[in-house]
XYZ file of C-alpha atoms in Angstrom:
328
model
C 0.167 20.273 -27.512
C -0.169 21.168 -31.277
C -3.530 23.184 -31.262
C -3.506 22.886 -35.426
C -3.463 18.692 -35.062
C -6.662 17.912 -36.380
C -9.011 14.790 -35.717
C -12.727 13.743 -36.574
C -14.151 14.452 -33.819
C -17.816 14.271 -32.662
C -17.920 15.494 -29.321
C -16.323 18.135 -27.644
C -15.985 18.636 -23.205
C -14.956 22.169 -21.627
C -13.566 21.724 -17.494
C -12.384 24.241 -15.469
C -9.424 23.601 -13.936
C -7.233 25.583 -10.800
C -4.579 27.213 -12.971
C -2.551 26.470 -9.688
C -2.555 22.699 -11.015
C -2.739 22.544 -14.682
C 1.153 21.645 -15.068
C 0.749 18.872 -12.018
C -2.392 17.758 -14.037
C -0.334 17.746 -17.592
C 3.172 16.546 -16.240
C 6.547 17.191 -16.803
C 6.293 17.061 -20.828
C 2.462 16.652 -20.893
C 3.098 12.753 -20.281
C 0.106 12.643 -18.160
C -2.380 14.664 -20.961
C -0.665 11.860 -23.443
C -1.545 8.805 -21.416
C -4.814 10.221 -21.255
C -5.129 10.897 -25.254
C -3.958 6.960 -25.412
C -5.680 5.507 -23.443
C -9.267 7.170 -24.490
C -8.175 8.063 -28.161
C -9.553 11.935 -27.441
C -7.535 14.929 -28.237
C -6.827 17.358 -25.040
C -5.911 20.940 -25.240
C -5.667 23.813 -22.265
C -7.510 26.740 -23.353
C -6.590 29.272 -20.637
C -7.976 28.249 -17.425
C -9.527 25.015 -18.234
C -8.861 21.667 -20.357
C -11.218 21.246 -23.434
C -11.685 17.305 -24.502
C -12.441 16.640 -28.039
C -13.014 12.919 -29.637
C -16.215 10.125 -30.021
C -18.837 10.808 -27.076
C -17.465 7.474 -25.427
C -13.799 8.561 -25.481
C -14.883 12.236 -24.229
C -16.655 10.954 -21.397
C -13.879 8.545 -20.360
C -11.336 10.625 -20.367
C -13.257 13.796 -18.870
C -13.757 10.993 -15.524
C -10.183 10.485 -15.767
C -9.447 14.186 -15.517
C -11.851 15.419 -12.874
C -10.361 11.923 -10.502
C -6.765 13.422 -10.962
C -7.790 16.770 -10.271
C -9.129 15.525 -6.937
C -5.729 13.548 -6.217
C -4.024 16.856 -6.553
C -6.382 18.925 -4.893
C -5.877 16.661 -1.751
C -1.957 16.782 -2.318
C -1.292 13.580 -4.140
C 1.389 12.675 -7.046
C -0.262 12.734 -10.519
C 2.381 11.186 -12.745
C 2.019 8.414 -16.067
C 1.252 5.086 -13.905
C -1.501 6.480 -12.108
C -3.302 7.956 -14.664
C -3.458 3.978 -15.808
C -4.473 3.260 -12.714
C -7.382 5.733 -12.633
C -8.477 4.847 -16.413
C -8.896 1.220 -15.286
C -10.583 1.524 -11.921
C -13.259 4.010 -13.808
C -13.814 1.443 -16.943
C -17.003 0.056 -16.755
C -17.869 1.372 -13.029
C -19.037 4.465 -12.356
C -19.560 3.814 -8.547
C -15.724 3.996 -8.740
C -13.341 7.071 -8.267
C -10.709 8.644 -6.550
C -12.117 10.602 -4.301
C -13.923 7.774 -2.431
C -10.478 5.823 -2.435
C -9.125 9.432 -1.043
C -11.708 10.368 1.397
C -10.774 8.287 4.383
C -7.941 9.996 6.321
C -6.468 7.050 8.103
C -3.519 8.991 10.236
C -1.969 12.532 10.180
C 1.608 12.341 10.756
C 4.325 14.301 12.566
C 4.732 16.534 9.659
C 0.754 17.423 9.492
C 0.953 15.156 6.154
C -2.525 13.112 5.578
C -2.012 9.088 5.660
C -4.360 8.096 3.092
C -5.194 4.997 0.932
C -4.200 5.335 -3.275
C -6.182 2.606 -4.206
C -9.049 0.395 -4.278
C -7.371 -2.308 -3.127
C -5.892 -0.395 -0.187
C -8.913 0.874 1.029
C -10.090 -2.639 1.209
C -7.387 -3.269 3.104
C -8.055 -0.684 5.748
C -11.730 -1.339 5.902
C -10.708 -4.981 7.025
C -8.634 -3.928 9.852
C -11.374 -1.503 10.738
C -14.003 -4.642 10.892
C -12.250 -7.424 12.101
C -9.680 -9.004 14.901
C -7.516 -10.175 12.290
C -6.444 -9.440 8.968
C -4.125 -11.131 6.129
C -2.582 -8.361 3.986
C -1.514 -10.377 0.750
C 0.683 -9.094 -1.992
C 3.794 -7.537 -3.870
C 5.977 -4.972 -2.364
C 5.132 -1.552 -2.911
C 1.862 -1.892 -2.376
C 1.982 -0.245 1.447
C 0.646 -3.111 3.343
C 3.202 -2.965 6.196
C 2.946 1.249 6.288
C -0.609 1.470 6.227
C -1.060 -1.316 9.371
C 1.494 0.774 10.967
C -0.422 3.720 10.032
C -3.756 2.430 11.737
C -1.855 0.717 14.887
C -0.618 4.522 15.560
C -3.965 5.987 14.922
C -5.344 3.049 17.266
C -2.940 3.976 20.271
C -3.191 7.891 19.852
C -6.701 7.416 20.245
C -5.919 5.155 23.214
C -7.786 1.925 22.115
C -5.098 0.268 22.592
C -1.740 0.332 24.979
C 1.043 -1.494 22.892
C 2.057 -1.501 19.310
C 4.174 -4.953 18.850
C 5.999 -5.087 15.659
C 7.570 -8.816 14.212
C 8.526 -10.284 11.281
C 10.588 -13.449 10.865
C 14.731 -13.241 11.301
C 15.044 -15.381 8.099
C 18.787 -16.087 7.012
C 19.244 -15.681 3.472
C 22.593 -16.006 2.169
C 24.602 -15.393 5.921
C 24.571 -16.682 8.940
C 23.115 -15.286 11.870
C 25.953 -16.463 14.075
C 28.762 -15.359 11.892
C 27.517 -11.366 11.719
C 29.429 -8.826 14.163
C 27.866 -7.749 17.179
C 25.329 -8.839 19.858
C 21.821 -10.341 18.817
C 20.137 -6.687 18.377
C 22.731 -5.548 15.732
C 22.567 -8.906 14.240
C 18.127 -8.988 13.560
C 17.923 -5.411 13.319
C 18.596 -5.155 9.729
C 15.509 -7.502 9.206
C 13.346 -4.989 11.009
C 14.598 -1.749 9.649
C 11.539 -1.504 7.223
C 9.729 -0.968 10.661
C 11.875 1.238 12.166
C 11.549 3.581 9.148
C 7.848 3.409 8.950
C 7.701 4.780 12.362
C 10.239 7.739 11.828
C 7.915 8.427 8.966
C 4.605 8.619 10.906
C 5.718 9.347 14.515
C 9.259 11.375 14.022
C 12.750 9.372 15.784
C 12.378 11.393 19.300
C 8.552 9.545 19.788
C 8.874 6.690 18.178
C 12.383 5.681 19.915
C 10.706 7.319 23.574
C 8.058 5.362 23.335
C 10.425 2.389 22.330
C 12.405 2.622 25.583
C 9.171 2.792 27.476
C 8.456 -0.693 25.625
C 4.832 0.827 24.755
C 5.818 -0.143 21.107
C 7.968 -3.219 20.813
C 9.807 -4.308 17.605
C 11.150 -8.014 18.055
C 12.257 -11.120 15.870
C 8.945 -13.372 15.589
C 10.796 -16.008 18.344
C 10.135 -13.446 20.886
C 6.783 -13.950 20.660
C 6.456 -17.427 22.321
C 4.932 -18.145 25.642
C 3.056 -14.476 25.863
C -0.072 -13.479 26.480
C -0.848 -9.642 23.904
C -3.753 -8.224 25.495
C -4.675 -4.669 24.674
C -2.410 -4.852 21.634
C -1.649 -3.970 17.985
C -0.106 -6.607 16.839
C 1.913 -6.596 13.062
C 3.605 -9.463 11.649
C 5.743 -8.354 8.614
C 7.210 -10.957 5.807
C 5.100 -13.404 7.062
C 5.798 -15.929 4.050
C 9.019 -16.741 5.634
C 7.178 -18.326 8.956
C 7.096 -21.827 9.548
C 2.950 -23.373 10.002
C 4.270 -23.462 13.552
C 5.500 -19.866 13.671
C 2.244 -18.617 12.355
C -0.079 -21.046 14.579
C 2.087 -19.787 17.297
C 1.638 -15.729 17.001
C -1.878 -16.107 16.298
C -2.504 -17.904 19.311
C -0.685 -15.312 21.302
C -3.488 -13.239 20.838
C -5.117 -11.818 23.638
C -8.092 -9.142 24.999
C -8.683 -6.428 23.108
C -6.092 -6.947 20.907
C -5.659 -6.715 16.466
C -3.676 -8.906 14.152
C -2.138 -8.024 11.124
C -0.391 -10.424 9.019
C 1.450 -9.102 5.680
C 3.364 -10.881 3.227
C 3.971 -11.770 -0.387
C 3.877 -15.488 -1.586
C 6.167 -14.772 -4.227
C 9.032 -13.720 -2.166
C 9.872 -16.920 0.281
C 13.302 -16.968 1.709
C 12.485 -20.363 3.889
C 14.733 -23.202 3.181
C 13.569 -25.344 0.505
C 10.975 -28.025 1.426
C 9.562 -25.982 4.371
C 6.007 -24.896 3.789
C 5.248 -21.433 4.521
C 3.019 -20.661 6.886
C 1.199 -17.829 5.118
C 0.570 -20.101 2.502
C -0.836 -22.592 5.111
C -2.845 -19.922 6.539
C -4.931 -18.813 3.904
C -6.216 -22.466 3.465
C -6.666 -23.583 7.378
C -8.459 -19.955 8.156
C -10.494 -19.104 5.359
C -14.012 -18.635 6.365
C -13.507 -17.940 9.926
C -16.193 -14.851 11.667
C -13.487 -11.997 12.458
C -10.452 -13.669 9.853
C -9.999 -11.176 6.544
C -7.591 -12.136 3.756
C -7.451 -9.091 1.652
C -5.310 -9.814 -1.657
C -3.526 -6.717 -3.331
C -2.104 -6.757 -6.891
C 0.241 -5.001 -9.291
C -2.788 -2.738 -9.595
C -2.185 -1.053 -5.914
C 1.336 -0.399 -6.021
C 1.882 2.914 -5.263
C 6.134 3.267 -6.240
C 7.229 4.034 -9.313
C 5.279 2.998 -12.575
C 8.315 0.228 -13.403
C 7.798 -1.081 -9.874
C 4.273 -2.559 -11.537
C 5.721 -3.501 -14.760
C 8.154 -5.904 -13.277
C 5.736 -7.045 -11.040
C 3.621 -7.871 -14.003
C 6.345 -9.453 -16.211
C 7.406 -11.816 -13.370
C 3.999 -12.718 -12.645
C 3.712 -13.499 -16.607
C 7.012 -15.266 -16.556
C 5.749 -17.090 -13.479
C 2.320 -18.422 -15.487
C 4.262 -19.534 -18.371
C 6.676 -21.771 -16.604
C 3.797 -23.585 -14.495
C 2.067 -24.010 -17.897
């Protein structure tokens, strides 16, 4: 930064900061200090060990909120880059119940690598509060914003702590573009590309020799949705994944499988439907026949809570745009 620039300021903010994380909290070319100056119209400088804020008392306190929420995220071993400064700026505007460190308090699952599983957003940790409180939960929204992981992520934490004694992974073995019937091999090579998202999740949280033990031992079971008819889950963990491409019967179908002791967690994003065209999808369905049931949670995530790259959001947000405009 350019320590001659001068501004009118009014007020000026002094915090310490870990010289340990001063370049995390600037980023690679000081893109993070610049979405801050941006986005709160201050000027921010590093004077040795700390970060001195100078602008209008408004943009000083907004951005010094800003800067002591990303400093938590790093502290606790989180990625500080451009798009989540935005995010941070807009969950603090006009709330100061808000911040990171709430959103980052909750450790939801260690994994195999010691590495805390936690929620990066508001939206997530609604998310996760609603499998925590009810029987069964609707995740709803664009990709990237870690609804399957984090149901995995609380369906391991669930079994570790042995409140329940199966983890059943499904999602629907929707065709688009090939056959089933014309693909090489038997019918496990032919649906396990649509449940590969699964099998990575796992490798992620449990490590392949656990996750593919307990596999064989059928304590965690990852099947097309069609193997689901005609059981009884008790004493499960049950996650349906892509569930916009079920059928209303599909989804009527796996809910009712439900048994004792047993969790549901449906995930899916409206705007991605591979069913054939005329079919309703049952997601869609679902959120209309269920709302308002005691123990039924539809939590709805938005561009806001993805947590992939910062042009993962942006197209989100342009095709959602795009989207309004044509219905208008």
């Amino acid at each position: 930064m350019d320590e001659d620039l001068t501004l009118p300021m009014d007020t000026n903010k002094r915090i310490e900061v870990n010289p340990k994380i001063i370049k995390e909290l600037f980023g690679g070319l000081d893109e993070n200090v610049n979405a801050i100056e941006e986005l709160t119209g201050v000027l921010v400088l590093q004077k040795d060990d700390s970060v001195q804020i100078s602008g209008t008392p408004e943009g000083v306190d907004a951005a010094s909120r800003v800067i002591e929420n990303l400093i938590d995220m790093i502290e606790k071993g989180e990625f500080v880059d451009r798009g989540r400064v935005n995010y941070v700026y807009h969950l603090l505007e006009g709330d100061n119940s808000q911040n990171m460190n709430k959103i980052l308090s909750d450790v939801i699952f260690v994994n195999f690598k010691g590495q805390p599983i936690r929620c990066k957003t508001a939206g997530q940790k609604r998310y996760v509060e609603a499998m925590k409180k009810n029987d069964v939960v609707f995740g709803i929204g664009p990709a990237g914003t870690g609804k399957t992981y984090l149901a995995m992520a609380m369906a391991v934490s669930a079994f570790k702590k042995k409140e329940i004694e199966k983890i059943i992974l499904t999602r629907p073995a929707v065709e688009a573009g090939e056959k089933l019937g014309f693909l090489p091999g038997d019918l496990k090579m032919k649906v396990d590309p649509y449940l590969r998202p699964l099998y990575d999740a796992l490798n992620d949280l449990m490590g392949y020799e656990t996750y593919t033990k307990l596999i064989e031992r059928e304590v965690i079971e990852i099947a097309p949705l069609a193997y689901m008819r005609g059981r009884t889950l008790n004493n499960a963990y049950i996650i349906l994944d892509e569930a916009q491409n079920t059928t209303r019967e599909q989804m009527k179908m796996l809910l009712t499988r439900t048994g004792v002791n047993s969790k549901v967690v449906v995930n899916g994003d409206n705007t991605q439907l591979d069913l054939p065209e005329g079919k309703k999808s049952g997601l869609i369905d679902a959120a209309h026949v269920l709302k308002g049931i005691d123990g039924i949670e539809f939590v709805y995530l938005t561009a806001a809570d993805v947590v992939r790259h910062e042009l993962v959001m942006k197209i989100i947000k342009a095709y959602e745009k795009n989207d309004r405009r044509n219905k208008e």
